[in-house]
Every structure is written in C-alpha cells, then in structure tokens.
Short mmCIF file of C-alpha atoms in Angstrom, two decimals:
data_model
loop_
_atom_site.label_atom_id
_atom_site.label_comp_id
_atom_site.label_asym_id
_atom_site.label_seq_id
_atom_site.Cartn_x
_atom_site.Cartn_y
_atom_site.Cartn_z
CA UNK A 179 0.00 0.00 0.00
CA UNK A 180 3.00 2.39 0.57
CA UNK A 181 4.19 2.10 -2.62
CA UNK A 182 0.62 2.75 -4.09
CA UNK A 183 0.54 5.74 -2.07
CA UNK A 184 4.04 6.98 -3.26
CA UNK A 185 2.63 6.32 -7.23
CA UNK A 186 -0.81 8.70 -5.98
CA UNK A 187 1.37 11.30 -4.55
CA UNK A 188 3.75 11.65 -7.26
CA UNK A 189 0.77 12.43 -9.41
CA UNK A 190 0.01 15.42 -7.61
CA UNK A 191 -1.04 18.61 -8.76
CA UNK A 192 -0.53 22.14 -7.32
CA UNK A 193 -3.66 24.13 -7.17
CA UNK A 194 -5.22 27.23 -6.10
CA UNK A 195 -8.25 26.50 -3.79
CA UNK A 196 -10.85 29.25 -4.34
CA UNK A 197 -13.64 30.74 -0.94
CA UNK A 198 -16.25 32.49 -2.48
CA UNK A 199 -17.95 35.10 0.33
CA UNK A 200 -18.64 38.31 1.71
CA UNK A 201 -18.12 41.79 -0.03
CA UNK A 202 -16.26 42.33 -3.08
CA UNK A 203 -13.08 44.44 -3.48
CA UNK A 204 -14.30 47.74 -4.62
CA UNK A 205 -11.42 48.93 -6.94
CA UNK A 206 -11.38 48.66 -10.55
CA UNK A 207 -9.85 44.88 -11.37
CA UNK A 208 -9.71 43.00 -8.49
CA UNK A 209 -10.41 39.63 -7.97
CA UNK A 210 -13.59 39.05 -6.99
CA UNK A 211 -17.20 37.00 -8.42
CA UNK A 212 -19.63 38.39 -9.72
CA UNK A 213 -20.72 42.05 -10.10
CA UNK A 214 -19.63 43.52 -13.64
CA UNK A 215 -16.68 42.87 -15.72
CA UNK A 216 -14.13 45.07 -15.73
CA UNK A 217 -13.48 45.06 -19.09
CA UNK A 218 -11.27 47.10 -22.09
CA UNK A 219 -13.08 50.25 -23.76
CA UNK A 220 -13.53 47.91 -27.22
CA UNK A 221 -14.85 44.98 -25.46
CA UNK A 222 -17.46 43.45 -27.20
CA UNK A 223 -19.57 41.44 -24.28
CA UNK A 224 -19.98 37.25 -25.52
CA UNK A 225 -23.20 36.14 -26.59
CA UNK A 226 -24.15 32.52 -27.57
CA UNK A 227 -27.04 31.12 -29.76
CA UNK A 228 -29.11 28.82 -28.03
CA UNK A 229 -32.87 28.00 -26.54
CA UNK A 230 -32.57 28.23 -22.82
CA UNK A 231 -34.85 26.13 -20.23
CA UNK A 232 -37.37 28.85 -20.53
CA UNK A 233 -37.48 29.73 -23.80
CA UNK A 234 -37.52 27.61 -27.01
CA UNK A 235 -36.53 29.97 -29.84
CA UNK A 236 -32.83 29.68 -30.58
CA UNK A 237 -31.25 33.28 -30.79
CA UNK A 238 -27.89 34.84 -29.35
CA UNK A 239 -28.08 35.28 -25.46
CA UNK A 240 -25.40 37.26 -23.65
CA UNK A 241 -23.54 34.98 -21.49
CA UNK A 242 -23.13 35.69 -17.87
CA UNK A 243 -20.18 37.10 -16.15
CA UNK A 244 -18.87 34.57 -13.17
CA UNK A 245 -15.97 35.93 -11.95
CA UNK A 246 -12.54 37.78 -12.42
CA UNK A 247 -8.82 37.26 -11.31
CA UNK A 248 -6.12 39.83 -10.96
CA UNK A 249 -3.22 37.84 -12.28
CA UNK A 250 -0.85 39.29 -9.57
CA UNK A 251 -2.59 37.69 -6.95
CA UNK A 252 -2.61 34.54 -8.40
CA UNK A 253 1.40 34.64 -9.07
CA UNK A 254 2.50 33.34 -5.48
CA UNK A 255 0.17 30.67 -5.47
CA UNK A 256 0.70 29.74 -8.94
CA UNK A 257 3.76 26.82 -7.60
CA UNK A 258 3.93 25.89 -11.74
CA UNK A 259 3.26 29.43 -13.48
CA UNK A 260 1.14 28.06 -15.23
CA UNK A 261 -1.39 31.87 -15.49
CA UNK A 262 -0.44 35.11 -16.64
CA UNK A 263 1.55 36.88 -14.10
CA UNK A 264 0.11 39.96 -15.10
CA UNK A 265 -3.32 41.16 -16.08
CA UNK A 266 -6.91 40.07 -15.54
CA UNK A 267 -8.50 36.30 -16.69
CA UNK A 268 -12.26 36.78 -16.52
CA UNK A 269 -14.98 34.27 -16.80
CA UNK A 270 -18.17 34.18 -18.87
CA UNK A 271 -21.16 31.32 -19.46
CA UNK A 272 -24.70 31.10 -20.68
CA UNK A 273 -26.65 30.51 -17.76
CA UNK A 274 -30.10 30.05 -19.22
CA UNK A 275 -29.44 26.65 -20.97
CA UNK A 276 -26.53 25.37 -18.96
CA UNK A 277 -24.52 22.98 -21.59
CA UNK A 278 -22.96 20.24 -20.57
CA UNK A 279 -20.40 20.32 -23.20
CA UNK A 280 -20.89 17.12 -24.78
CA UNK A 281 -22.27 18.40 -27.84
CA UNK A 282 -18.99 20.26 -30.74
CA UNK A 283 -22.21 22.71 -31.15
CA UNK A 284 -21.73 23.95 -27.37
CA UNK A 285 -18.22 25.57 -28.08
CA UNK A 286 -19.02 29.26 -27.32
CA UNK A 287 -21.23 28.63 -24.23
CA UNK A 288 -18.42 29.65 -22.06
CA UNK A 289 -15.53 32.30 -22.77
CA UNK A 290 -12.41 33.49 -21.25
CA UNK A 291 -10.93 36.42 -21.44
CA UNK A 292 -7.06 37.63 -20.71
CA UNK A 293 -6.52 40.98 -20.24
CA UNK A 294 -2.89 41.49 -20.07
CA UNK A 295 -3.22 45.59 -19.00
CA UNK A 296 -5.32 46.30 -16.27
CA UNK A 297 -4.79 50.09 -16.76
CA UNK A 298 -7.56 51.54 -18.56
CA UNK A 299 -10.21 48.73 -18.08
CA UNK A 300 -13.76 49.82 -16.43
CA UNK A 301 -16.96 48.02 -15.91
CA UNK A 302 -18.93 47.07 -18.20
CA UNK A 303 -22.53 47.96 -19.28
CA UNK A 304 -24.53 44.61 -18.44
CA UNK A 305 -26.21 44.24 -22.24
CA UNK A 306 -30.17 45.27 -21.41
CA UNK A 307 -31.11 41.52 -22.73
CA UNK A 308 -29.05 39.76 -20.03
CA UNK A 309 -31.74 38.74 -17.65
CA UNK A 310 -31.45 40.19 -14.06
CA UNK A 311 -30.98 36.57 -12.14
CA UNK A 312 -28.07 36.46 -14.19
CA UNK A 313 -26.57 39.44 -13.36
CA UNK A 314 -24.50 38.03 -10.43
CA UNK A 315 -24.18 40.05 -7.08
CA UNK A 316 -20.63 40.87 -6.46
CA UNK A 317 -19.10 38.90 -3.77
CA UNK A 318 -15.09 38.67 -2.80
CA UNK A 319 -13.05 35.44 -3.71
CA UNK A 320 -10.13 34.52 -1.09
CA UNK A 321 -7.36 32.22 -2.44
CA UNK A 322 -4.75 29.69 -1.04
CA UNK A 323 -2.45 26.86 -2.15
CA UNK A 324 -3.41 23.39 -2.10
CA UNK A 325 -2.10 20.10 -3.19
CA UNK A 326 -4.57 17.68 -5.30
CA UNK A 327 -4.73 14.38 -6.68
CA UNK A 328 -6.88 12.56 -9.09
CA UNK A 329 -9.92 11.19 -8.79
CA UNK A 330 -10.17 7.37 -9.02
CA UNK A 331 -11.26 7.43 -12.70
CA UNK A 332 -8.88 10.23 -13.65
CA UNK A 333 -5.71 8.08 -11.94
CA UNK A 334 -6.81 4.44 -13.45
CA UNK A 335 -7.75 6.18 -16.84
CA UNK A 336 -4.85 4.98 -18.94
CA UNK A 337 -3.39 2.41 -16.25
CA UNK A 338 -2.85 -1.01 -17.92
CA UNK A 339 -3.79 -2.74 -14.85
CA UNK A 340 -6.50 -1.04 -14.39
CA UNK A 341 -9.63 -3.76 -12.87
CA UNK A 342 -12.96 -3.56 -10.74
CA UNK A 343 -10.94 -3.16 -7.51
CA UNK A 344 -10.44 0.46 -6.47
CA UNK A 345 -10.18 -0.21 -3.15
CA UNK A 346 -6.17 0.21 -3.24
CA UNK A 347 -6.81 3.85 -4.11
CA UNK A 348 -9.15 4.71 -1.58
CA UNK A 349 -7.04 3.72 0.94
CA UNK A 350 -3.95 5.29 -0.16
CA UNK A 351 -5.65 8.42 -0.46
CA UNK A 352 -6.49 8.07 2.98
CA UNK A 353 -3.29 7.43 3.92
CA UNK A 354 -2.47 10.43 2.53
CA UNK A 355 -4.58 12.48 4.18
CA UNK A 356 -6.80 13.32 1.62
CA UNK A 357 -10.87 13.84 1.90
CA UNK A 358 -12.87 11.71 -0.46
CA UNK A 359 -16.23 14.06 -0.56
CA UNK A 360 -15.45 17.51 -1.29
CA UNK A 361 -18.57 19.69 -1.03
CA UNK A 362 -20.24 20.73 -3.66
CA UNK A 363 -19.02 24.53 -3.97
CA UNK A 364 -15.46 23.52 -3.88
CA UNK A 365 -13.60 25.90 -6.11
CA UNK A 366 -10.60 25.89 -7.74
CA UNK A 367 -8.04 27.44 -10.16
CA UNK A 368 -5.62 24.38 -11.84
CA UNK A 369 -4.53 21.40 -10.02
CA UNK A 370 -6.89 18.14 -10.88
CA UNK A 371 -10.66 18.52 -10.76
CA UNK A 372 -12.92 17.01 -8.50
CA UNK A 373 -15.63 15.06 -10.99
CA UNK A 374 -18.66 13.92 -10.09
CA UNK A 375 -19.79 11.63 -13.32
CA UNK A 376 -16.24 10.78 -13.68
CA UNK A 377 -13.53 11.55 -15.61
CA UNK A 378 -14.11 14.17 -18.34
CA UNK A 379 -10.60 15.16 -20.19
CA UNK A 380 -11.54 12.39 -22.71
CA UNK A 381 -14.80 14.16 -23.57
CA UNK A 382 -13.36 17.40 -24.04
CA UNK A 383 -10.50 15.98 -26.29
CA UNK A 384 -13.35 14.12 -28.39
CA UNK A 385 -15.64 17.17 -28.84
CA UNK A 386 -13.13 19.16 -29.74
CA UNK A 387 -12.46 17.32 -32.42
CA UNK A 388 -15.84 17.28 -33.41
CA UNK A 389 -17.81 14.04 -31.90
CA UNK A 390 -20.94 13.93 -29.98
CA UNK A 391 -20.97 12.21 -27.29
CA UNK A 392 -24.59 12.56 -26.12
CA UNK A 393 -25.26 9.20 -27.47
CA UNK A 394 -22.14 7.14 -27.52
CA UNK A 395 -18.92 7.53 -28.90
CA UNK A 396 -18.51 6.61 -32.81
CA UNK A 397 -15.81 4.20 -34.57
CA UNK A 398 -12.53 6.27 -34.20
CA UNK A 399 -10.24 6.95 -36.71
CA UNK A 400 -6.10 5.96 -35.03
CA UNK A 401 -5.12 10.08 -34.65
CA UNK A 402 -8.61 10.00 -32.72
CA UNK A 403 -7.93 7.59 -30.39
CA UNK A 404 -4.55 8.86 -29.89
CA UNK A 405 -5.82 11.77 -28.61
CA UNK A 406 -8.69 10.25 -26.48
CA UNK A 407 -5.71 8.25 -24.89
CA UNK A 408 -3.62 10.96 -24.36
CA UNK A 409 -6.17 13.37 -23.24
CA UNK A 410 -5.45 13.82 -19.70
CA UNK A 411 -1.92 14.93 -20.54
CA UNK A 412 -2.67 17.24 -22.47
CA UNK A 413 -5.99 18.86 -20.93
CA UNK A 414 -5.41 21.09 -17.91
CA UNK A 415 -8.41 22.43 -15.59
CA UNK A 416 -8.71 25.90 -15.49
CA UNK A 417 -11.49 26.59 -13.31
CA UNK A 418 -13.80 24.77 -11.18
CA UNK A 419 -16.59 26.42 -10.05
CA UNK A 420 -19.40 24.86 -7.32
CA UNK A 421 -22.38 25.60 -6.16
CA UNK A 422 -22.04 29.58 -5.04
CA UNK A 423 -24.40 30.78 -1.98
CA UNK A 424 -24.73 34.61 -0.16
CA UNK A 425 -27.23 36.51 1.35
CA UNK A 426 -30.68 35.76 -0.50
CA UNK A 427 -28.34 33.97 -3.51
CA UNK A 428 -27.75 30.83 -5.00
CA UNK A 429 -26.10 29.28 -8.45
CA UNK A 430 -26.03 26.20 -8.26
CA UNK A 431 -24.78 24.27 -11.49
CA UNK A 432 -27.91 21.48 -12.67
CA UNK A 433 -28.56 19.33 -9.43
CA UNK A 434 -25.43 20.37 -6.90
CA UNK A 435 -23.36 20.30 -9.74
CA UNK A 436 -19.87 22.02 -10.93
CA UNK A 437 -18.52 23.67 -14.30
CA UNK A 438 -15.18 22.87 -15.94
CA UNK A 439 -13.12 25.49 -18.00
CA UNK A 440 -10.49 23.08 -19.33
CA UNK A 441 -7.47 24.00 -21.42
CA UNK A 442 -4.59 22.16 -23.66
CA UNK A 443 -1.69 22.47 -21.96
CA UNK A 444 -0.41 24.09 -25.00
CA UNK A 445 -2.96 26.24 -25.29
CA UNK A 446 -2.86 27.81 -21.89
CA UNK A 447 1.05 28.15 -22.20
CA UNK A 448 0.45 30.53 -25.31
CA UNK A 449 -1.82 32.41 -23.58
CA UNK A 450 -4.93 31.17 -26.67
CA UNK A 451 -7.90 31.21 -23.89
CA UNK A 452 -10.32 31.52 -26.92
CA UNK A 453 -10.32 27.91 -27.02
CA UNK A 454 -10.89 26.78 -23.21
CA UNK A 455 -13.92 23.57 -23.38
CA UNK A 456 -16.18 23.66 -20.55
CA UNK A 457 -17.72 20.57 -18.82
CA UNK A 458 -21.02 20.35 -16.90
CA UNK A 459 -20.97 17.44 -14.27
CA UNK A 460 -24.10 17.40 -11.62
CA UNK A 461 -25.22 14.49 -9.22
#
C-alpha cells in the first residue's frame, strides 16, 4: 500500500483552492465573483445562440459574467506558473441553458478572457437583454495553495492494470490524508478537478475534435484515439466552479453540480484562452 501511495502522490497537482464570500473588493480589477466585468473600452460582451430552459426559440443570449482574477494575486500561489503573471482572466457562461459540453455545437457557451493591461479597463454595461438573475451580485473570492490528486477514474484512466478493484486507491488516499467528498461549492483554479460523473478530459479531447458524445462515442479513426488516450496529458483544468451561496443567492450548477473550464496544456502556455472547453458534471 505504501508504494501505491508513493505512485498517488507523485501524481500530484498544485492548485489554487478558491472561498467564495462576503463583499467584493471595490477597486477597478480585483479579484472578486460576480458584479460587472471590468473590461477594455472595445470589449465586445460574448453572446451565444441557443434555446434556454425557458425559452424555445434559438437566438444569441449574452452569457453571464462569473468571476474575475487579478493575475498578480494569483502569481505566489501559482507553484507551476502556469497563469499570466500579469493582467486580468475573466470568466463568462450562458446561464439560461446550462450545456454540458458534450455536444462540438456547445463551443461558445463559455468564454475566457485575458486581459494582459489592467490600466484603462472599467466596468462594463450589463447588455439590457441579459436577464437580471443572471446578473450576479458581487461577492469577494479569497485564495490559497493546495495540493490535489486525481480522482479514481482520472488516476486508473490509462493504467494497464487497471480492474474492478479500487479499493487500493481509496485507501492510499487516505493514507495520505486526503478527503474523499469535497462539497459541492469547492472551487478551484488548476490542479486536478474534483468530478462527479467521472472523468471528463476524454470528452473534451473528443468534442473538440468534433464528436458527440450525447449518445455514444462513434468508430474512431487511429489520430482520434490517440488523442482520447492521451487526453489527460494534455488537458489542464482551469477553473472549477461549485455551487455559489450569499445573502438571498444561489447558483447552483444542474442538481449540486460544478462547471469545468479546461485548457490544452499548449494552449494555456500561449496564452490562446479563446479555445478553453467547458464541462457540466451534476449528481
């Protein structure tokens, strides 16, 4: 069991764990949820074309603004650099039909944004057709380090050895001190995520190459499986956000659910956060 342990920990990731409460930061670019983007004077705000639960017709909707990050606050936690050490990263995703992410036609449901100057930027305008429940109250974010580790599926994913008997896992993750139930508005920046329908870097590497997976997945061509293979080393999470609570407010993500903004490793390294996937898991 030791040495099961010492394979677990050496698959550890450095992440940022993320408290979402209490007031917001009142100057201009801070890190904070919520509240309006501060955004560039050219900023044109992200809509996305889809029927929502409430509405049948398919036509652009704004997409909600979650949350900002000041870059320079993130620096001394970031243990990899892997984020702009500079700048602002803000957050954005259609709230009214909540994709999963499953579906190639979903890219463009969720957006990130890097601002590399935060001289100059200003709130934004929320657009007069972005509903009122989704204009998010502000609310401060606090930040720390953490250390995390896969989740059972994520670790056995591409183990040759993998079997029915998980057991070894669960108890070396005890051993390391780990809890096995985070709750449900455990936040993060990087590190691995915490699933709930198990592990996802497989369906973002499919539907980004174009495959539904809301019924299956199709014959795959070699390069295809390649990359469903290799999927979780090159997809990095981004951003996990939970179930968010305050004073008369909840978002809560499908049934105590959480949203994904992955990234290719690649991709986040050259700064291309136009092409983050998001994933919808919920109990």
């Amino acid at each position: 069991m030791e040495e099961f342990a010492d394979l677990l920990r050496s698959l550890a990731r450095p992440g940022i764990r993320l408290t979402i409460a209490g007031p917001a930061p009142a100057e201009t670019a801070a890190t904070r949820f919520g509240g309006a983007p501060d955004v560039p004077a050219d900023f044109r705000w992200p809509v996305f074309a889809t029927a929502t639960f409430d509405d049948d017709t398919v036509r652009p909707r704004p997409l909600a603004f979650l949350a900002q990050f000041r870059c320079a606050d993130l620096a001394p936690l970031d243990r990899e650099h892997l984020l702009p050490e500079a700048g602002l990263l803000s957050f954005f995703y259609e709230l009214g039909s909540q994709r999963w992410g499953f579906d190639p036609a979903d890219r463009g449901c969720a957006r990130v944004f890097w601002f590399p100057e935060t001289d100059g930027l200003a709130p934004a305008s929320f657009p007069a057709s972005l509903p009122a429940e989704y204009r998010l109250p502000a609310m401060g974010i606090a930040a720390e380090p953490e250390v995390t580790l896969p989740d059972a599926e994520d670790f056995y994913a591409n183990r040759p050895d993998r079997d029915d008997d998980w057991e070894p896992y669960w108890e070396a993750r005890a051993m390391l001190g780990m809890d096995d139930d985070p709750p449900e508005d455990r936040s993060r920046l990087l590190g691995w995520p915490d699933v709930i329908q198990g592990s996802f870097f497989r369906e973002c590497a499919l539907t980004d190459r174009g495959f539904y997976l809301g019924s299956g997945t199709a014959d795959l061509s070699p390069e295809d499986a390649r990359a469903e293979r290799e999927a979780a080393e090159e997809w990095q999470l981004l951003f996990q956000l939970g179930t968010v609570t305050g004073e008369g407010f909840e978002l809560m993500f499908g049934d105590c659910g959480r949203v994904y903004f992955c990234i290719r490793k690649e991709d986040l390294a050259a700064r291309r956060f136009d092409r983050v996937w998001l994933i919808l898991q919920c109990g």
